[in-house]
PDB file of C-alpha atoms in Angstrom:
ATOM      1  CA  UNK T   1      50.976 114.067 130.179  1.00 50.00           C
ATOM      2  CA  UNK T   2      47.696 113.385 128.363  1.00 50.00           C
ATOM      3  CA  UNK T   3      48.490 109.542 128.284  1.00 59.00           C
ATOM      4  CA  UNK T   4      48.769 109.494 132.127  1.00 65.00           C
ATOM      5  CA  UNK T   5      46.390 109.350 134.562  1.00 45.00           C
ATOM      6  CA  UNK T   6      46.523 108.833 138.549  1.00 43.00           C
ATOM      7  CA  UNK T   7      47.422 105.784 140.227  1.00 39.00           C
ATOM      8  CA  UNK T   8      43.666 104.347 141.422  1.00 39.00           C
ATOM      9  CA  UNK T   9      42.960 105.415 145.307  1.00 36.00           C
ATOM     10  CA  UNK T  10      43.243 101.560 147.181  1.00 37.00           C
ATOM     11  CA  UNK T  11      46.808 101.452 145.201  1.00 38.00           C
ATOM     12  CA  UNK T  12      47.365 104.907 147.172  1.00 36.00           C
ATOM     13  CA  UNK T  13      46.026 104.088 150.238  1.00 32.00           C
ATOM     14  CA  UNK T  14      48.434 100.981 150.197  1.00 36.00           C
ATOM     15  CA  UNK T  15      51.645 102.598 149.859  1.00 37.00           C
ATOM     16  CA  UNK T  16      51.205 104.278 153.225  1.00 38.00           C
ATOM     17  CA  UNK T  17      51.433 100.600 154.996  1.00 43.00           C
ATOM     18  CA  UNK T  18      54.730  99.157 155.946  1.00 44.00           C
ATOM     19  CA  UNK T  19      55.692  97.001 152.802  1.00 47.00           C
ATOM     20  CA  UNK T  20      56.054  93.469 153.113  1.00 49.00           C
ATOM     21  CA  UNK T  21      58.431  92.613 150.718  1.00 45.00           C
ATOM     22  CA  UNK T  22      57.637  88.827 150.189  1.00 42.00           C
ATOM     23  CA  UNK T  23      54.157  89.713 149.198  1.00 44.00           C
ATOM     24  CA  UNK T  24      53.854  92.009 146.994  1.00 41.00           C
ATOM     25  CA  UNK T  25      50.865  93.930 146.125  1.00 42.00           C
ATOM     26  CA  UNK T  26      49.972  94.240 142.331  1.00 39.00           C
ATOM     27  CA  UNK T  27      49.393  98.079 141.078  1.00 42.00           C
ATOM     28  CA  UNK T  28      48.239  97.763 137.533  1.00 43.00           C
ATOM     29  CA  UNK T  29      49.681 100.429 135.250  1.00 46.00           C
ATOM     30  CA  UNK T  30      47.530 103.244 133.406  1.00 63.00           C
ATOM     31  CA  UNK T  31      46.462 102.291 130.192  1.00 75.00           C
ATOM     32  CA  UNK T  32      49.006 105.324 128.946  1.00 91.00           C
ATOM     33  CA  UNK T  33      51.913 104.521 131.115  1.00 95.00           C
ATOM     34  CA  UNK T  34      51.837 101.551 129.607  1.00 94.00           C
ATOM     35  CA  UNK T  35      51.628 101.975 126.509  1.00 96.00           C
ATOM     36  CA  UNK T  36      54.903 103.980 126.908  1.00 97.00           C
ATOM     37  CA  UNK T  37      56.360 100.960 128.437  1.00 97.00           C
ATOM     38  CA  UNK T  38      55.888  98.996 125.343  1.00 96.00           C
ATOM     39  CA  UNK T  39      56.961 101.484 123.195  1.00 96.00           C
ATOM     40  CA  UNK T  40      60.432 102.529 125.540  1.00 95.00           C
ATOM     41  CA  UNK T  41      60.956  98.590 125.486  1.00 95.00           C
ATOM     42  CA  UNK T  42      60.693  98.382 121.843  1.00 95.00           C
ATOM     43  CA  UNK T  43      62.718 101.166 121.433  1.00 92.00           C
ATOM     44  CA  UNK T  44      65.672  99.386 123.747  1.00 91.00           C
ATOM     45  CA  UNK T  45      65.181  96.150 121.697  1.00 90.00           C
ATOM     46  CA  UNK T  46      65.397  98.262 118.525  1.00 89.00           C
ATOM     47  CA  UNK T  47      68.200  99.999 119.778  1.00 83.00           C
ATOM     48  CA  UNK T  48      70.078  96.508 120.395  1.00 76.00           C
ATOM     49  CA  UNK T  49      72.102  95.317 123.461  1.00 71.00           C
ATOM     50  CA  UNK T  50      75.555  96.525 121.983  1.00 67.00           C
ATOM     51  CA  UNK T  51      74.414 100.046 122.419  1.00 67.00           C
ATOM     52  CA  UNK T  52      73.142 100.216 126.077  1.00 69.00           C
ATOM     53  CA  UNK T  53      74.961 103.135 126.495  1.00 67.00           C
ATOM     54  CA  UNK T  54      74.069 104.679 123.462  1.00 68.00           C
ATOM     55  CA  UNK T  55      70.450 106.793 124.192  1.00 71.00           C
ATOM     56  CA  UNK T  56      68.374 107.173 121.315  1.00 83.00           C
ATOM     57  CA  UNK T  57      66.702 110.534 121.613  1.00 88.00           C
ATOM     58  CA  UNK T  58      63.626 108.378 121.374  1.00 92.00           C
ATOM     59  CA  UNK T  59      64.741 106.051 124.462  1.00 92.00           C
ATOM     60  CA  UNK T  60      65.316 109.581 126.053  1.00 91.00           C
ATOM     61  CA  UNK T  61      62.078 111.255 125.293  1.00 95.00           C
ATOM     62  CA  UNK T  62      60.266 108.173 126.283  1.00 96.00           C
ATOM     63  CA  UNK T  63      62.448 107.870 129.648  1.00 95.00           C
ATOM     64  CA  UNK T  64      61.216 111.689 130.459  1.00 95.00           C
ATOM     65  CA  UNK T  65      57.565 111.210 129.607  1.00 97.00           C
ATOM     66  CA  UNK T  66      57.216 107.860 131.731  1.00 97.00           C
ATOM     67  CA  UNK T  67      58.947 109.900 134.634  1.00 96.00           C
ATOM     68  CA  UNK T  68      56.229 112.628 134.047  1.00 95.00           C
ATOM     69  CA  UNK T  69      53.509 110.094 134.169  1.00 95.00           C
ATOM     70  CA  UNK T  70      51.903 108.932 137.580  1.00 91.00           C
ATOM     71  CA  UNK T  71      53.351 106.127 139.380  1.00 95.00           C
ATOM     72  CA  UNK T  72      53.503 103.592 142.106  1.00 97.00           C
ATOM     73  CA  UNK T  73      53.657 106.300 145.129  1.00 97.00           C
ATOM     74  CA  UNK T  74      56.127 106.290 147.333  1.00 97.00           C
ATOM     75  CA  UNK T  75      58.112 103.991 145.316  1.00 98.00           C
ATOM     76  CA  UNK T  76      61.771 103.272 147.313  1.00 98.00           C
ATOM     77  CA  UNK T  77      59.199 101.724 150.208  1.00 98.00           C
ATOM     78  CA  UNK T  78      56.764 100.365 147.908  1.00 98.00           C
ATOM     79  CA  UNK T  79      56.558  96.233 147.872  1.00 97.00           C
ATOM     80  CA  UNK T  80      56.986  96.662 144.071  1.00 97.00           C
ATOM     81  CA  UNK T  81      60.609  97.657 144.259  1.00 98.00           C
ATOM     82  CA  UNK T  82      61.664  94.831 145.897  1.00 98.00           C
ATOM     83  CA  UNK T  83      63.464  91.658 144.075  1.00 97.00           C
ATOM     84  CA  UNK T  84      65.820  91.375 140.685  1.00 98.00           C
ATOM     85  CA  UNK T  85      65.621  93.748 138.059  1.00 97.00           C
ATOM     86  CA  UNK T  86      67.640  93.521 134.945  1.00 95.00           C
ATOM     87  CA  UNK T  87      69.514  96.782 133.558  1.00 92.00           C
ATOM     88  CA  UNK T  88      68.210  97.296 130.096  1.00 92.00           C
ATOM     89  CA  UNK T  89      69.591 100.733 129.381  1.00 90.00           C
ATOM     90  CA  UNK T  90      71.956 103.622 131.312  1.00 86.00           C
ATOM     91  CA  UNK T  91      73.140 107.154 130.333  1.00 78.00           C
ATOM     92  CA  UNK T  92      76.986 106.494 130.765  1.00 58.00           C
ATOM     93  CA  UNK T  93      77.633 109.991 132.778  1.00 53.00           C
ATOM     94  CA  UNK T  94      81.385 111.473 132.723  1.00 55.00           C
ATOM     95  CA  UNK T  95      80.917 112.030 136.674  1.00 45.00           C
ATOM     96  CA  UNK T  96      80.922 108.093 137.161  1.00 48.00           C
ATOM     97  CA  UNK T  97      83.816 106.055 138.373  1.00 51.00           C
ATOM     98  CA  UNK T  98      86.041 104.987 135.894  1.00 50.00           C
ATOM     99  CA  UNK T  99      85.327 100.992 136.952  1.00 52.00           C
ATOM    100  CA  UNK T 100      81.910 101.737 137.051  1.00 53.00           C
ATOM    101  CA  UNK T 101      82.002 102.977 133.563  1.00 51.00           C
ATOM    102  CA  UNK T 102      83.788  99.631 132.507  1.00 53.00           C
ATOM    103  CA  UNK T 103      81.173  97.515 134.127  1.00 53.00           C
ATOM    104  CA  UNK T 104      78.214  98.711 132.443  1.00 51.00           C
ATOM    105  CA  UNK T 105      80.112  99.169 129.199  1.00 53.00           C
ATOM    106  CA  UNK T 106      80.623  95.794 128.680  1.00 50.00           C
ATOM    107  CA  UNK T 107      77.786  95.084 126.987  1.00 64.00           C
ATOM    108  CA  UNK T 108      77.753  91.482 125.908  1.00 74.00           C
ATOM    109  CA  UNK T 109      77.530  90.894 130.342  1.00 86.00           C
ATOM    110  CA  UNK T 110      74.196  91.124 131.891  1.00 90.00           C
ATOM    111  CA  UNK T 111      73.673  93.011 134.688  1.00 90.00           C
ATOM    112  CA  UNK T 112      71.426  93.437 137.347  1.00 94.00           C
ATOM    113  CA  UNK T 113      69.987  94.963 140.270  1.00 95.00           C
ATOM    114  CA  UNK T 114      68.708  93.140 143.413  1.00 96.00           C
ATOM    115  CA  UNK T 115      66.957  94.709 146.229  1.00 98.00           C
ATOM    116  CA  UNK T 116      67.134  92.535 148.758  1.00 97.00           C
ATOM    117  CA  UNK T 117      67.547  91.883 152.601  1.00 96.00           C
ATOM    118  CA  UNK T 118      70.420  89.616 154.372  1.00 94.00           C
ATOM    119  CA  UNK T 119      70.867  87.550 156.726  1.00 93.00           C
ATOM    120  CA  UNK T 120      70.636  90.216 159.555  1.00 91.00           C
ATOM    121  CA  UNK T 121      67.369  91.928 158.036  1.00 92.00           C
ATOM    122  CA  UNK T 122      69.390  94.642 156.276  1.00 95.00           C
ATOM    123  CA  UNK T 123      67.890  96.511 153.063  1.00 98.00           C
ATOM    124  CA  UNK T 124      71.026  95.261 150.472  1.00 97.00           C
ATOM    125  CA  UNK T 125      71.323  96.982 146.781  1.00 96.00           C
ATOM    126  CA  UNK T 126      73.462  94.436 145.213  1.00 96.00           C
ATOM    127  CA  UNK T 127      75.162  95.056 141.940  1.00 93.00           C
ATOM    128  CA  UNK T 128      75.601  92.314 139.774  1.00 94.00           C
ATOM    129  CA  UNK T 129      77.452  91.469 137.226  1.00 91.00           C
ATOM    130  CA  UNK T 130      76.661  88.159 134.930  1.00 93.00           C
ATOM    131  CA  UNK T 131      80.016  87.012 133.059  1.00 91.00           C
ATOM    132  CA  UNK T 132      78.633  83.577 132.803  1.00 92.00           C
ATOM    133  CA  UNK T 133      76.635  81.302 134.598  1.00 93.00           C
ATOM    134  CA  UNK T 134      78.891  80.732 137.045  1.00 95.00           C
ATOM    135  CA  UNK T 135      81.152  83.407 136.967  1.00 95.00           C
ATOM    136  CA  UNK T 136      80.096  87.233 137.978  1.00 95.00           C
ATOM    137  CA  UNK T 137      80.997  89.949 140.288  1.00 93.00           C
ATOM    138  CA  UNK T 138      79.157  90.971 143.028  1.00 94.00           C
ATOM    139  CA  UNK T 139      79.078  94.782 145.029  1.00 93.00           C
ATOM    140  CA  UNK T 140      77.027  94.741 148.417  1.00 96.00           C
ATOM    141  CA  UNK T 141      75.892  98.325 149.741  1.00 96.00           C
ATOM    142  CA  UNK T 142      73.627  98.392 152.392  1.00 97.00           C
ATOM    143  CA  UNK T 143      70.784 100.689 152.151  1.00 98.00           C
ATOM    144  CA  UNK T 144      68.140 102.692 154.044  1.00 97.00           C
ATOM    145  CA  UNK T 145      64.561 103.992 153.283  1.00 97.00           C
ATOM    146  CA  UNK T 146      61.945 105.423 155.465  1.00 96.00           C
ATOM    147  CA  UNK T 147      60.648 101.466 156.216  1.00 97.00           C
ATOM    148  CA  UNK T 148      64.110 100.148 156.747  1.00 96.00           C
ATOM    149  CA  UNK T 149      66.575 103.333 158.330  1.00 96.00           C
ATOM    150  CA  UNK T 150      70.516 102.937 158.591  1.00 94.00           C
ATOM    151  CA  UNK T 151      71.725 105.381 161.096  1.00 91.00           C
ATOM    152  CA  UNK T 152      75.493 105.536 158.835  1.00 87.00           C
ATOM    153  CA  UNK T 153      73.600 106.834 155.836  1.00 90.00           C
ATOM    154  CA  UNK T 154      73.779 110.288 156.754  1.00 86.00           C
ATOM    155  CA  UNK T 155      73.956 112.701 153.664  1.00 84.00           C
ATOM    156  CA  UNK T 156      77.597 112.708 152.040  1.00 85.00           C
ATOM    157  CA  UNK T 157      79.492 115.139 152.050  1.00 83.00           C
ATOM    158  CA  UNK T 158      82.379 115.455 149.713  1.00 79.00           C
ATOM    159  CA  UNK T 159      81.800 114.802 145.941  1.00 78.00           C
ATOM    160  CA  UNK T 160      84.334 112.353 145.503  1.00 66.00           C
ATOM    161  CA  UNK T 161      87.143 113.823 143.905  1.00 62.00           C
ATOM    162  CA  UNK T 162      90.556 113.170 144.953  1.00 57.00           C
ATOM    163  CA  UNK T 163      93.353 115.699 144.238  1.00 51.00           C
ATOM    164  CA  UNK T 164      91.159 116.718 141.871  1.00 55.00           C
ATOM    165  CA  UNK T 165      90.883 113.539 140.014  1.00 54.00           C
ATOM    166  CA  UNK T 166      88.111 111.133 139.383  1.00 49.00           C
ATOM    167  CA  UNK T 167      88.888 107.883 141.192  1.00 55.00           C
ATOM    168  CA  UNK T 168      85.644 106.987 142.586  1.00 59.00           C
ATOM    169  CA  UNK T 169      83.142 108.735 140.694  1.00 68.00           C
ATOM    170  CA  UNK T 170      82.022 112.571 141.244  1.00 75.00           C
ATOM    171  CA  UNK T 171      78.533 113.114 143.011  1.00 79.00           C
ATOM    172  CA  UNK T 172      76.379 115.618 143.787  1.00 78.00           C
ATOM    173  CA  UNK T 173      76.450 116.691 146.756  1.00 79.00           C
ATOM    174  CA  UNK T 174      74.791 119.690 149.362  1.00 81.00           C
ATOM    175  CA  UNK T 175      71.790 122.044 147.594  1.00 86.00           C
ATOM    176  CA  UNK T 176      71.692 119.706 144.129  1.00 83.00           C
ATOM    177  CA  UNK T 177      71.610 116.470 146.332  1.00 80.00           C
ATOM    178  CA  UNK T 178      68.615 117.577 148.305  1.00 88.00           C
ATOM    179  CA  UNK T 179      65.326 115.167 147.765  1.00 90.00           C
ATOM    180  CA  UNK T 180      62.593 115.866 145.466  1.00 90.00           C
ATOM    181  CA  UNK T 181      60.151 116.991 148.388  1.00 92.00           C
ATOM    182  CA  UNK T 182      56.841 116.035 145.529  1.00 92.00           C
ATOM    183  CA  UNK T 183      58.101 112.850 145.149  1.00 94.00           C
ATOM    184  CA  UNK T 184      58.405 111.606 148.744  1.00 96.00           C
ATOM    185  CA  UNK T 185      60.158 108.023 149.827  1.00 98.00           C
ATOM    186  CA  UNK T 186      61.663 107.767 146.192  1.00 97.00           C
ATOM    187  CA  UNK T 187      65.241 107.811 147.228  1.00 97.00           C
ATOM    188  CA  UNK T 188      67.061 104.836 148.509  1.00 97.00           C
ATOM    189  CA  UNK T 189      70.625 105.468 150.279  1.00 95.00           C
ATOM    190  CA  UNK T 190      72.955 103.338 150.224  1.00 95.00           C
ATOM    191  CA  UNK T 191      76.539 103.039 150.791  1.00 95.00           C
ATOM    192  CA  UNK T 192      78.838 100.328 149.463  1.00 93.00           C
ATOM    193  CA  UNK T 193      80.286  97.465 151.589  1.00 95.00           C
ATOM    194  CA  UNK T 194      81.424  95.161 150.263  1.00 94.00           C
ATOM    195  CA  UNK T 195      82.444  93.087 147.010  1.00 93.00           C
ATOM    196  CA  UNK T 196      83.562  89.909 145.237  1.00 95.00           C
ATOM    197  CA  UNK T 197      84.611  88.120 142.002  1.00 95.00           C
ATOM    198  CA  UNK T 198      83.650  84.503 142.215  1.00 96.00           C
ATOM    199  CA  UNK T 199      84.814  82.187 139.412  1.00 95.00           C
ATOM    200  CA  UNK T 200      82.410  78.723 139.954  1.00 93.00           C
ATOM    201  CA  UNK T 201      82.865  79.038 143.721  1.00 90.00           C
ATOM    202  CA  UNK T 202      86.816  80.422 143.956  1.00 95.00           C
ATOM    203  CA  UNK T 203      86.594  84.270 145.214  1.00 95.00           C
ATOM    204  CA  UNK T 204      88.587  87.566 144.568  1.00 95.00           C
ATOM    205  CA  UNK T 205      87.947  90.342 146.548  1.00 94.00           C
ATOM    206  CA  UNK T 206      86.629  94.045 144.749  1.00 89.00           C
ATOM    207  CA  UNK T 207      89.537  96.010 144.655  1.00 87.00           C
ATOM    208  CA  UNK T 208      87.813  99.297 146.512  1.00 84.00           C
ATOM    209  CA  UNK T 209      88.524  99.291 150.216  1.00 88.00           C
ATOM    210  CA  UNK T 210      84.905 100.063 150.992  1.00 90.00           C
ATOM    211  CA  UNK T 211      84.766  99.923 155.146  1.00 92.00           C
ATOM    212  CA  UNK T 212      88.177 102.027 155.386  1.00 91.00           C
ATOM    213  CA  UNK T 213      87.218 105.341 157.460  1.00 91.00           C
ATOM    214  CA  UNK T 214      88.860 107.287 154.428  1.00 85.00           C
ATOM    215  CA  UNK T 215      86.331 106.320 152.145  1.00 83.00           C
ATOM    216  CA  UNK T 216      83.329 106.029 153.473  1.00 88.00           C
ATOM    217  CA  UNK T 217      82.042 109.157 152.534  1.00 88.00           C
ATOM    218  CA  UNK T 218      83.326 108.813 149.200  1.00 85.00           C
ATOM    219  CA  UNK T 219      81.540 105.102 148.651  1.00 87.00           C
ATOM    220  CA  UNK T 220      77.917 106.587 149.721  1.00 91.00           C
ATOM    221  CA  UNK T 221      75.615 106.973 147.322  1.00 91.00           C
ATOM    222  CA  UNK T 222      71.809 107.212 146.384  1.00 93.00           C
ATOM    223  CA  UNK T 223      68.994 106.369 143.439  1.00 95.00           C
ATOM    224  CA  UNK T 224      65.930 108.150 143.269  1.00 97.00           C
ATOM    225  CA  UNK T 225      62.982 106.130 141.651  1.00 98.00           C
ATOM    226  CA  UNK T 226      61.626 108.551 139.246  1.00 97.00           C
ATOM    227  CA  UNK T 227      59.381 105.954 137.874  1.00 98.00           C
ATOM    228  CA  UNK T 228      58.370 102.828 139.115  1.00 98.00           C
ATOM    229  CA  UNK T 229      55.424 100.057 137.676  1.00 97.00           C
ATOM    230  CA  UNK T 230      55.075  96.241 138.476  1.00 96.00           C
ATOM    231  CA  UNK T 231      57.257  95.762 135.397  1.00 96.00           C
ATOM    232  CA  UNK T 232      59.522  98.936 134.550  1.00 98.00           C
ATOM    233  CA  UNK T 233      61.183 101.424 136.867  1.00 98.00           C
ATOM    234  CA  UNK T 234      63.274 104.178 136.015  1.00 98.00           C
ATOM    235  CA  UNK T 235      65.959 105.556 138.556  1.00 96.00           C
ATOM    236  CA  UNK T 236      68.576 108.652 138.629  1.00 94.00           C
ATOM    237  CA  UNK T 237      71.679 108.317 140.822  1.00 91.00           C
ATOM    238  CA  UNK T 238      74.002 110.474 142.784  1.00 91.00           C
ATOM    239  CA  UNK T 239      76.227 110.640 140.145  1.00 87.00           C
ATOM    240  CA  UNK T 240      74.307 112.118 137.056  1.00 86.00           C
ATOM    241  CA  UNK T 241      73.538 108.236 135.774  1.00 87.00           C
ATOM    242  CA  UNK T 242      70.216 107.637 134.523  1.00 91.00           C
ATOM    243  CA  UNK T 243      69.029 103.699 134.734  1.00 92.00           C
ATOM    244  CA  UNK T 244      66.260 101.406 132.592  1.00 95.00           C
ATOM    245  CA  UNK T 245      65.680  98.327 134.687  1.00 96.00           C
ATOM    246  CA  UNK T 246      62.997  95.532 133.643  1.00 97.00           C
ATOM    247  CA  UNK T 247      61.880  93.510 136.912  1.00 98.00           C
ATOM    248  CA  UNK T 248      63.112  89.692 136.614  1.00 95.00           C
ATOM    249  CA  UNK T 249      60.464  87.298 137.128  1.00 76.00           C
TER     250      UNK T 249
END
């Protein structure tokens, strides 16, 4: 759009390095990206927590111009995407699971998004969500990029259905799963592993059997980073979803 221009040439050149993820390297937004930022967060605030899941056609129009804007490059290995990132707003798509749909519709529970490594050096997308401060539930899925490969991740196959029913969400799979090929290294795989209620340090496991054989396939997954700034990024998942996510200090 007129309001966008590119990303400046050393922020370029630096996306083609292997990210460290503990230091980050500051891209400063275009002067039109972001004011679009301040207006799509104004918009959210306007909009008010209780209706996360209700999209504005201004929070939508604003969503669509920021992803037609000029970005952090290369943006699923880019040091920016690494760390805690609050959900601010989400399309609530029909394909979705049905306990995914009750997680993000409760709206008075924060929830986040952490992009993170364990213990073994794995690239983790943990779901998280806040019912207090010491009570939330947690969903592990390891994930691969270009900088950190997973050799499971191969492309799903099956959309999810079961018996024609959605249990565990419906997602696109074969030709309408293939990558953006002008956005390259914006999709992060993942596929979920495992998860937890803890209440103040007494645990409850997710009840999904992630690691059984029969549903692996169904519990893969991916987001592609349509947008991405030091502040704001913008992803689309495997299931029709749409996510606003505002990085946490």
């Amino acid at each position: 759009t007129a309001l966008c221009s590119n990303i400046s040439t050393a922020a370029a050149f630096s996306s083609f390095q292997i990210p460290n993820p503990f230091a980050a390297v500051k891209t400063s937004s275009t002067s039109g990206a972001a004011a679009l930022e301040d207006k799509l967060l104004a918009a959210i605030e306007a909009n008010g927590k209780e209706k996360r899941l209700d999209n504005s056609d201004e929070i939508v129009s604003l969503v669509t111009q920021l992803e037609a804007c000029s970005s952090i490059p290369r943006p699923a290995i880019a040091p920016q995407i690494y760390g805690k990132w609050r959900l601010l707003q989400t399309t609530n798509a029909d394909t979705a699971s049905p306990i995914q749909r009750k997680a993000v519709d409760t709206t008075k529970f924060d929830i986040f998004q952490d992009i993170v490594f364990n213990d073994e050096k794995q690239l983790l997308v943990k779901q998280i969500v806040k019912f207090s401060d010491t009570n939330e539930l947690c969903v592990d899925a390891l994930a691969s990029t270009s900088a950190y490969p997973l050799a499971e991740l191969t492309d799903r196959e099956g959309t999810g259905e079961i018996l024609g029913l959605n249990v565990l969400g419906v997602s696109l799979v074969g030709e309408e799963a293939v990558e953006d090929s002008e956005r390259p290294d914006s999709r992060i795989r993942f596929v979920f592993d495992e998860g937890k209620f803890d209440f103040g340090g007494f645990s409850l496991p997710y009840p999904v059997p992630f690691r059984n054989p029969l549903f692996r396939d169904a519990v893969k997954g991916w987001i592609d980073v349509t947008y991405l700034s030091d502040q704001i990024r913008i992803s689309r998942g495997n299931k029709g979803t749409t996510f606003v996510l505002k990085k946490e200090d």
